[in-house]
């Protein structure tokens, strides 16, 4: 057995080591958190909302600024909820994208699922109905997932409108898709905030349909994550702004693969969907973010 004096010495040494470690860690952590709040992403309102026919841009006299406004265009209807937004496509009876943010504060679970699926009364052309899915063999798959909104009962309830549903193969919805949804929450835990844009890939023709409203059954779905982060230069010890992004295209089919095998670039999703994601970012940086995959991208600031 170890001598009592040795044990005492070890305990004291460990205590000093921990004290020194925490004394160093907390000021550094506080500095990084303070710097993080100045991240240029936070100056951009609704960064997660993509550019599509439901949203238009108008240049002002200042070429570097724009005025954003919403338009009701045929087959593209913007639906704004308390904590997320979507663009509804009447011809497919589902949304083509849903966009929202997850923060560490929103990870706290304060409510449980009520499964109160219901027609969305604010879709001007009428949303899909519960009857459309009944007996179809497909799940009423969430685009904006209920679990991402468990921090508030109203927030979760609003994810059960049929405008937020799409016909998903049960094994896919409850397996790889659910795991990918959980990955978004891990990003929020890891990075503090994550911007999420997700939806079905709709622009193909010849879809199978279900129900009296002919709800299209997509062949695949996409999900995009973008998080602002702060990095420290090991040589100079300076802090700098950065970001990390990831995109996935998941087949609407039964399968055994992990979602990481479907990792792609944001640009690939844009080409397939025709949607412009994160268009509010500076062009050079947007191009870097959209053509890299899971790489930390440095943000140049003045």
mmCIF file of C-alpha atoms in Angstrom:
data_model
loop_
_atom_site.group_PDB
_atom_site.id
_atom_site.type_symbol
_atom_site.label_atom_id
_atom_site.label_comp_id
_atom_site.label_asym_id
_atom_site.label_seq_id
_atom_site.Cartn_x
_atom_site.Cartn_y
_atom_site.Cartn_z
ATOM 1 C CA UNK A 1 0.000 0.000 0.000
ATOM 2 C CA UNK A 2 1.075 3.610 -0.582
ATOM 3 C CA UNK A 3 2.472 5.539 2.351
ATOM 4 C CA UNK A 4 -0.049 8.003 3.856
ATOM 5 C CA UNK A 5 2.334 10.916 3.252
ATOM 6 C CA UNK A 6 2.603 9.967 -0.423
ATOM 7 C CA UNK A 7 -1.179 9.798 -0.727
ATOM 8 C CA UNK A 8 -1.479 13.205 0.950
ATOM 9 C CA UNK A 9 1.148 14.637 -1.409
ATOM 10 C CA UNK A 10 -0.679 13.223 -4.438
ATOM 11 C CA UNK A 11 -3.979 14.684 -3.308
ATOM 12 C CA UNK A 12 -2.431 18.095 -2.760
ATOM 13 C CA UNK A 13 -0.675 17.927 -6.106
ATOM 14 C CA UNK A 14 -3.872 16.967 -7.872
ATOM 15 C CA UNK A 15 -5.702 19.810 -6.186
ATOM 16 C CA UNK A 16 -3.090 22.332 -7.264
ATOM 17 C CA UNK A 17 -3.123 20.949 -10.819
ATOM 18 C CA UNK A 18 -6.897 21.188 -11.039
ATOM 19 C CA UNK A 19 -6.847 24.702 -9.597
ATOM 20 C CA UNK A 20 -4.252 25.836 -12.125
ATOM 21 C CA UNK A 21 -6.127 24.145 -14.969
ATOM 22 C CA UNK A 22 -9.450 25.747 -14.093
ATOM 23 C CA UNK A 23 -7.794 29.101 -13.374
ATOM 24 C CA UNK A 24 -6.447 29.038 -16.923
ATOM 25 C CA UNK A 25 -9.545 27.541 -18.556
ATOM 26 C CA UNK A 26 -12.259 29.868 -17.294
ATOM 27 C CA UNK A 27 -10.703 33.200 -18.408
ATOM 28 C CA UNK A 28 -9.912 31.682 -21.819
ATOM 29 C CA UNK A 29 -13.437 30.250 -22.095
ATOM 30 C CA UNK A 30 -14.979 33.576 -21.061
ATOM 31 C CA UNK A 31 -12.855 35.393 -23.635
ATOM 32 C CA UNK A 32 -13.963 33.018 -26.396
ATOM 33 C CA UNK A 33 -17.645 33.247 -25.411
ATOM 34 C CA UNK A 34 -17.464 37.044 -25.372
ATOM 35 C CA UNK A 35 -15.775 37.081 -28.782
ATOM 36 C CA UNK A 36 -18.297 34.562 -30.110
ATOM 37 C CA UNK A 37 -21.161 36.993 -29.458
ATOM 38 C CA UNK A 38 -19.573 39.353 -32.002
ATOM 39 C CA UNK A 39 -19.704 36.734 -34.766
ATOM 40 C CA UNK A 40 -20.899 38.395 -38.007
ATOM 41 C CA UNK A 41 -23.554 35.707 -38.474
ATOM 42 C CA UNK A 42 -25.509 37.171 -35.566
ATOM 43 C CA UNK A 43 -25.899 40.465 -37.421
ATOM 44 C CA UNK A 44 -27.825 38.736 -40.217
ATOM 45 C CA UNK A 45 -31.541 38.351 -39.540
ATOM 46 C CA UNK A 46 -33.132 35.071 -40.609
ATOM 47 C CA UNK A 47 -29.879 33.781 -42.101
ATOM 48 C CA UNK A 48 -31.423 30.316 -42.327
ATOM 49 C CA UNK A 49 -34.223 31.307 -44.739
ATOM 50 C CA UNK A 50 -33.244 30.392 -48.326
ATOM 51 C CA UNK A 51 -33.992 32.352 -51.478
ATOM 52 C CA UNK A 52 -36.847 30.882 -53.515
ATOM 53 C CA UNK A 53 -39.800 32.289 -55.526
ATOM 54 C CA UNK A 54 -41.702 32.916 -52.266
ATOM 55 C CA UNK A 55 -39.001 35.365 -51.213
ATOM 56 C CA UNK A 56 -37.723 38.237 -53.315
ATOM 57 C CA UNK A 57 -34.855 40.675 -53.068
ATOM 58 C CA UNK A 58 -34.885 44.288 -54.123
ATOM 59 C CA UNK A 59 -31.675 46.295 -54.431
ATOM 60 C CA UNK A 60 -31.613 49.681 -52.734
ATOM 61 C CA UNK A 61 -29.602 52.712 -53.833
ATOM 62 C CA UNK A 62 -26.782 51.303 -51.754
ATOM 63 C CA UNK A 63 -25.558 48.401 -53.888
ATOM 64 C CA UNK A 64 -24.345 46.522 -50.832
ATOM 65 C CA UNK A 65 -27.752 46.357 -49.184
ATOM 66 C CA UNK A 66 -31.099 44.888 -50.091
ATOM 67 C CA UNK A 67 -34.670 45.058 -48.932
ATOM 68 C CA UNK A 68 -36.257 41.676 -48.458
ATOM 69 C CA UNK A 69 -39.949 41.182 -48.961
ATOM 70 C CA UNK A 70 -42.325 38.278 -49.336
ATOM 71 C CA UNK A 71 -44.465 37.645 -52.371
ATOM 72 C CA UNK A 72 -47.326 35.261 -52.977
ATOM 73 C CA UNK A 73 -46.264 33.472 -56.112
ATOM 74 C CA UNK A 74 -48.066 30.591 -57.721
ATOM 75 C CA UNK A 75 -47.124 27.296 -56.103
ATOM 76 C CA UNK A 76 -44.779 28.950 -53.588
ATOM 77 C CA UNK A 77 -46.387 30.099 -50.348
ATOM 78 C CA UNK A 78 -44.392 31.236 -47.341
ATOM 79 C CA UNK A 79 -45.780 30.048 -44.007
ATOM 80 C CA UNK A 80 -44.371 31.726 -40.904
ATOM 81 C CA UNK A 81 -44.719 30.007 -37.538
ATOM 82 C CA UNK A 82 -43.513 31.236 -34.176
ATOM 83 C CA UNK A 83 -40.228 29.329 -34.292
ATOM 84 C CA UNK A 84 -39.783 28.185 -37.891
ATOM 85 C CA UNK A 85 -40.766 28.992 -41.479
ATOM 86 C CA UNK A 86 -41.546 26.903 -44.532
ATOM 87 C CA UNK A 87 -42.384 27.321 -48.211
ATOM 88 C CA UNK A 88 -45.440 25.321 -49.270
ATOM 89 C CA UNK A 89 -45.736 23.859 -52.763
ATOM 90 C CA UNK A 90 -49.368 23.214 -53.690
ATOM 91 C CA UNK A 91 -48.472 21.074 -56.706
ATOM 92 C CA UNK A 92 -46.714 18.605 -54.383
ATOM 93 C CA UNK A 93 -48.943 19.180 -51.296
ATOM 94 C CA UNK A 94 -45.952 19.670 -48.999
ATOM 95 C CA UNK A 95 -43.261 22.209 -48.262
ATOM 96 C CA UNK A 96 -40.033 22.378 -50.251
ATOM 97 C CA UNK A 97 -38.065 23.705 -47.293
ATOM 98 C CA UNK A 98 -38.373 24.394 -43.591
ATOM 99 C CA UNK A 99 -35.854 26.636 -41.827
ATOM 100 C CA UNK A 100 -35.117 27.317 -38.167
ATOM 101 C CA UNK A 101 -32.346 27.565 -35.574
ATOM 102 C CA UNK A 102 -31.465 25.353 -32.636
ATOM 103 C CA UNK A 103 -29.580 26.830 -29.691
ATOM 104 C CA UNK A 104 -28.335 25.253 -26.484
ATOM 105 C CA UNK A 105 -31.240 26.922 -24.668
ATOM 106 C CA UNK A 106 -33.695 25.162 -26.974
ATOM 107 C CA UNK A 107 -32.255 21.741 -26.130
ATOM 108 C CA UNK A 108 -34.059 21.694 -22.796
ATOM 109 C CA UNK A 109 -37.065 19.396 -23.028
ATOM 110 C CA UNK A 110 -40.123 21.077 -21.500
ATOM 111 C CA UNK A 111 -42.941 19.255 -23.281
ATOM 112 C CA UNK A 112 -43.793 15.899 -24.837
ATOM 113 C CA UNK A 113 -45.336 14.819 -28.136
ATOM 114 C CA UNK A 114 -49.104 15.084 -28.428
ATOM 115 C CA UNK A 115 -49.228 13.831 -32.045
ATOM 116 C CA UNK A 116 -51.892 16.441 -32.835
ATOM 117 C CA UNK A 117 -51.596 16.145 -36.627
ATOM 118 C CA UNK A 118 -53.995 18.562 -38.317
ATOM 119 C CA UNK A 119 -54.713 20.433 -41.531
ATOM 120 C CA UNK A 120 -52.979 23.792 -41.837
ATOM 121 C CA UNK A 121 -55.795 26.382 -42.103
ATOM 122 C CA UNK A 122 -53.452 29.157 -43.243
ATOM 123 C CA UNK A 123 -52.315 27.525 -46.473
ATOM 124 C CA UNK A 124 -54.413 29.465 -48.985
ATOM 125 C CA UNK A 125 -54.824 26.537 -51.386
ATOM 126 C CA UNK A 126 -55.422 24.030 -48.603
ATOM 127 C CA UNK A 127 -52.807 21.675 -47.192
ATOM 128 C CA UNK A 128 -52.692 17.902 -47.414
ATOM 129 C CA UNK A 129 -54.996 16.066 -45.005
ATOM 130 C CA UNK A 130 -54.656 13.167 -42.587
ATOM 131 C CA UNK A 131 -56.875 11.132 -44.901
ATOM 132 C CA UNK A 132 -54.304 11.446 -47.686
ATOM 133 C CA UNK A 133 -51.851 9.384 -45.648
ATOM 134 C CA UNK A 134 -54.275 6.878 -44.166
ATOM 135 C CA UNK A 135 -53.552 3.357 -45.413
ATOM 136 C CA UNK A 136 -50.795 4.581 -47.749
ATOM 137 C CA UNK A 137 -47.963 2.717 -46.056
ATOM 138 C CA UNK A 138 -46.048 5.969 -45.581
ATOM 139 C CA UNK A 139 -45.352 7.892 -42.392
ATOM 140 C CA UNK A 140 -46.463 11.477 -41.955
ATOM 141 C CA UNK A 141 -42.819 12.473 -41.793
ATOM 142 C CA UNK A 142 -41.891 15.772 -40.185
ATOM 143 C CA UNK A 143 -39.750 18.157 -42.211
ATOM 144 C CA UNK A 144 -39.086 20.395 -39.188
ATOM 145 C CA UNK A 145 -38.833 17.643 -36.535
ATOM 146 C CA UNK A 146 -40.951 17.768 -33.398
ATOM 147 C CA UNK A 147 -37.990 16.839 -31.188
ATOM 148 C CA UNK A 148 -36.160 20.029 -32.196
ATOM 149 C CA UNK A 149 -38.992 22.059 -30.637
ATOM 150 C CA UNK A 150 -39.470 20.209 -27.339
ATOM 151 C CA UNK A 151 -38.470 23.359 -25.453
ATOM 152 C CA UNK A 152 -41.993 24.796 -25.787
ATOM 153 C CA UNK A 153 -45.474 23.281 -26.130
ATOM 154 C CA UNK A 154 -46.623 25.771 -28.803
ATOM 155 C CA UNK A 155 -43.395 25.340 -30.758
ATOM 156 C CA UNK A 156 -43.789 21.563 -30.845
ATOM 157 C CA UNK A 157 -47.509 21.729 -31.594
ATOM 158 C CA UNK A 158 -46.874 23.869 -34.677
ATOM 159 C CA UNK A 159 -44.693 21.137 -36.177
ATOM 160 C CA UNK A 160 -47.754 18.880 -36.443
ATOM 161 C CA UNK A 161 -49.510 20.914 -39.137
ATOM 162 C CA UNK A 162 -49.852 18.886 -42.325
ATOM 163 C CA UNK A 163 -47.960 21.579 -44.228
ATOM 164 C CA UNK A 164 -44.882 20.266 -42.393
ATOM 165 C CA UNK A 165 -45.476 16.616 -43.386
ATOM 166 C CA UNK A 166 -44.126 14.541 -46.264
ATOM 167 C CA UNK A 167 -44.695 10.849 -47.138
ATOM 168 C CA UNK A 168 -41.674 8.995 -45.790
ATOM 169 C CA UNK A 169 -40.830 5.305 -45.861
ATOM 170 C CA UNK A 170 -41.274 4.204 -42.212
ATOM 171 C CA UNK A 171 -37.832 2.605 -41.897
ATOM 172 C CA UNK A 172 -36.201 5.760 -43.237
ATOM 173 C CA UNK A 173 -38.276 8.160 -41.106
ATOM 174 C CA UNK A 174 -37.690 6.262 -37.873
ATOM 175 C CA UNK A 175 -34.112 5.272 -38.645
ATOM 176 C CA UNK A 176 -31.552 7.249 -40.621
ATOM 177 C CA UNK A 177 -33.716 10.402 -40.806
ATOM 178 C CA UNK A 178 -34.356 10.433 -37.048
ATOM 179 C CA UNK A 179 -30.637 9.910 -36.438
ATOM 180 C CA UNK A 180 -29.786 12.822 -38.722
ATOM 181 C CA UNK A 181 -32.305 15.013 -36.898
ATOM 182 C CA UNK A 182 -30.575 14.110 -33.630
ATOM 183 C CA UNK A 183 -27.253 15.104 -35.200
ATOM 184 C CA UNK A 184 -28.586 18.646 -35.574
ATOM 185 C CA UNK A 185 -29.227 18.803 -31.836
ATOM 186 C CA UNK A 186 -25.681 17.573 -31.223
ATOM 187 C CA UNK A 187 -24.411 20.451 -33.362
ATOM 188 C CA UNK A 188 -26.337 22.894 -31.157
ATOM 189 C CA UNK A 189 -24.823 21.305 -28.065
ATOM 190 C CA UNK A 190 -21.333 21.352 -29.575
ATOM 191 C CA UNK A 191 -21.337 24.792 -31.217
ATOM 192 C CA UNK A 192 -24.024 26.695 -29.304
ATOM 193 C CA UNK A 193 -26.230 27.353 -32.330
ATOM 194 C CA UNK A 194 -27.004 25.668 -35.632
ATOM 195 C CA UNK A 195 -28.962 26.994 -38.599
ATOM 196 C CA UNK A 196 -31.026 24.211 -40.165
ATOM 197 C CA UNK A 197 -32.648 24.063 -43.604
ATOM 198 C CA UNK A 198 -34.335 20.827 -44.607
ATOM 199 C CA UNK A 199 -36.911 19.463 -47.020
ATOM 200 C CA UNK A 200 -37.833 17.016 -49.783
ATOM 201 C CA UNK A 201 -36.303 17.079 -53.253
ATOM 202 C CA UNK A 202 -39.297 17.958 -55.417
ATOM 203 C CA UNK A 203 -38.288 19.164 -58.848
ATOM 204 C CA UNK A 204 -38.333 15.746 -60.533
ATOM 205 C CA UNK A 205 -41.322 14.510 -62.544
ATOM 206 C CA UNK A 206 -43.244 11.278 -62.438
ATOM 207 C CA UNK A 207 -43.675 11.017 -58.690
ATOM 208 C CA UNK A 208 -45.877 8.420 -57.080
ATOM 209 C CA UNK A 209 -48.725 10.160 -55.241
ATOM 210 C CA UNK A 210 -50.985 9.256 -52.336
ATOM 211 C CA UNK A 211 -54.461 10.357 -51.259
ATOM 212 C CA UNK A 212 -57.226 12.346 -52.874
ATOM 213 C CA UNK A 213 -54.988 15.448 -52.861
ATOM 214 C CA UNK A 214 -52.261 13.551 -54.737
ATOM 215 C CA UNK A 215 -49.456 14.157 -52.257
ATOM 216 C CA UNK A 216 -46.127 13.535 -54.013
ATOM 217 C CA UNK A 217 -43.829 10.865 -52.584
ATOM 218 C CA UNK A 218 -40.274 12.278 -52.858
ATOM 219 C CA UNK A 219 -37.358 10.058 -53.817
ATOM 220 C CA UNK A 220 -35.021 11.784 -51.372
ATOM 221 C CA UNK A 221 -34.681 14.492 -48.716
ATOM 222 C CA UNK A 222 -31.957 16.960 -47.842
ATOM 223 C CA UNK A 223 -30.777 18.476 -44.587
ATOM 224 C CA UNK A 224 -28.248 21.273 -44.147
ATOM 225 C CA UNK A 225 -26.471 22.425 -40.981
ATOM 226 C CA UNK A 226 -24.476 25.652 -40.556
ATOM 227 C CA UNK A 227 -22.845 26.796 -37.313
ATOM 228 C CA UNK A 228 -20.804 29.911 -36.525
ATOM 229 C CA UNK A 229 -17.718 29.072 -34.469
ATOM 230 C CA UNK A 230 -14.667 30.761 -32.980
ATOM 231 C CA UNK A 231 -11.155 29.379 -33.453
ATOM 232 C CA UNK A 232 -7.831 30.299 -31.861
ATOM 233 C CA UNK A 233 -4.621 30.685 -33.853
ATOM 234 C CA UNK A 234 -2.115 28.410 -32.125
ATOM 235 C CA UNK A 235 0.849 30.523 -33.209
ATOM 236 C CA UNK A 236 -0.447 34.003 -32.362
ATOM 237 C CA UNK A 237 -3.111 32.994 -29.797
ATOM 238 C CA UNK A 238 -5.525 35.337 -31.601
ATOM 239 C CA UNK A 239 -9.195 34.477 -31.919
ATOM 240 C CA UNK A 240 -10.896 34.517 -35.303
ATOM 241 C CA UNK A 241 -14.372 33.886 -36.689
ATOM 242 C CA UNK A 242 -15.102 30.703 -38.593
ATOM 243 C CA UNK A 243 -18.020 28.485 -39.585
ATOM 244 C CA UNK A 244 -18.712 24.833 -40.254
ATOM 245 C CA UNK A 245 -21.399 23.377 -42.513
ATOM 246 C CA UNK A 246 -22.665 20.000 -43.665
ATOM 247 C CA UNK A 247 -25.286 18.828 -46.150
ATOM 248 C CA UNK A 248 -26.901 15.435 -46.686
ATOM 249 C CA UNK A 249 -29.170 13.905 -49.318
ATOM 250 C CA UNK A 250 -30.996 10.881 -47.893
ATOM 251 C CA UNK A 251 -32.934 8.424 -50.114
ATOM 252 C CA UNK A 252 -36.567 7.883 -49.158
ATOM 253 C CA UNK A 253 -36.041 4.145 -48.891
ATOM 254 C CA UNK A 254 -35.250 1.401 -46.433
ATOM 255 C CA UNK A 255 -31.524 1.028 -45.895
ATOM 256 C CA UNK A 256 -28.792 0.177 -43.431
ATOM 257 C CA UNK A 257 -26.306 2.967 -44.170
ATOM 258 C CA UNK A 258 -25.283 5.658 -41.696
ATOM 259 C CA UNK A 259 -26.212 9.219 -42.660
ATOM 260 C CA UNK A 260 -22.510 10.132 -42.860
ATOM 261 C CA UNK A 261 -22.317 8.088 -46.068
ATOM 262 C CA UNK A 262 -24.681 10.599 -47.702
ATOM 263 C CA UNK A 263 -22.607 13.665 -46.852
ATOM 264 C CA UNK A 264 -22.387 16.126 -49.746
ATOM 265 C CA UNK A 265 -21.891 19.845 -50.342
ATOM 266 C CA UNK A 266 -24.527 22.547 -50.073
ATOM 267 C CA UNK A 267 -23.865 23.384 -53.707
ATOM 268 C CA UNK A 268 -24.938 19.857 -54.714
ATOM 269 C CA UNK A 269 -28.246 20.335 -52.890
ATOM 270 C CA UNK A 270 -28.723 23.694 -54.610
ATOM 271 C CA UNK A 271 -28.228 22.134 -58.040
ATOM 272 C CA UNK A 272 -30.841 19.459 -57.365
ATOM 273 C CA UNK A 273 -33.436 21.688 -55.679
ATOM 274 C CA UNK A 274 -32.919 25.026 -57.433
ATOM 275 C CA UNK A 275 -32.907 26.742 -54.022
ATOM 276 C CA UNK A 276 -30.277 29.306 -53.004
ATOM 277 C CA UNK A 277 -29.210 28.616 -49.406
ATOM 278 C CA UNK A 278 -27.545 31.181 -47.118
ATOM 279 C CA UNK A 279 -27.740 33.817 -49.837
ATOM 280 C CA UNK A 280 -27.300 36.610 -47.284
ATOM 281 C CA UNK A 281 -23.656 35.714 -46.714
ATOM 282 C CA UNK A 282 -20.884 37.547 -48.544
ATOM 283 C CA UNK A 283 -20.444 35.918 -51.958
ATOM 284 C CA UNK A 284 -16.857 34.748 -51.423
ATOM 285 C CA UNK A 285 -17.644 33.209 -48.075
ATOM 286 C CA UNK A 286 -20.920 31.713 -49.296
ATOM 287 C CA UNK A 287 -19.020 30.036 -52.118
ATOM 288 C CA UNK A 288 -16.503 28.541 -49.679
ATOM 289 C CA UNK A 289 -19.189 27.288 -47.322
ATOM 290 C CA UNK A 290 -21.237 25.741 -50.118
ATOM 291 C CA UNK A 291 -18.389 23.944 -51.861
ATOM 292 C CA UNK A 292 -16.631 22.523 -48.800
ATOM 293 C CA UNK A 293 -17.888 19.595 -46.765
ATOM 294 C CA UNK A 294 -17.452 19.561 -42.986
ATOM 295 C CA UNK A 295 -14.486 21.936 -43.127
ATOM 296 C CA UNK A 296 -13.984 24.854 -40.762
ATOM 297 C CA UNK A 297 -14.019 27.950 -42.969
ATOM 298 C CA UNK A 298 -12.218 31.145 -41.928
ATOM 299 C CA UNK A 299 -14.295 34.328 -42.127
ATOM 300 C CA UNK A 300 -12.466 37.438 -43.230
ATOM 301 C CA UNK A 301 -13.595 40.602 -41.460
ATOM 302 C CA UNK A 302 -12.468 44.189 -41.736
#
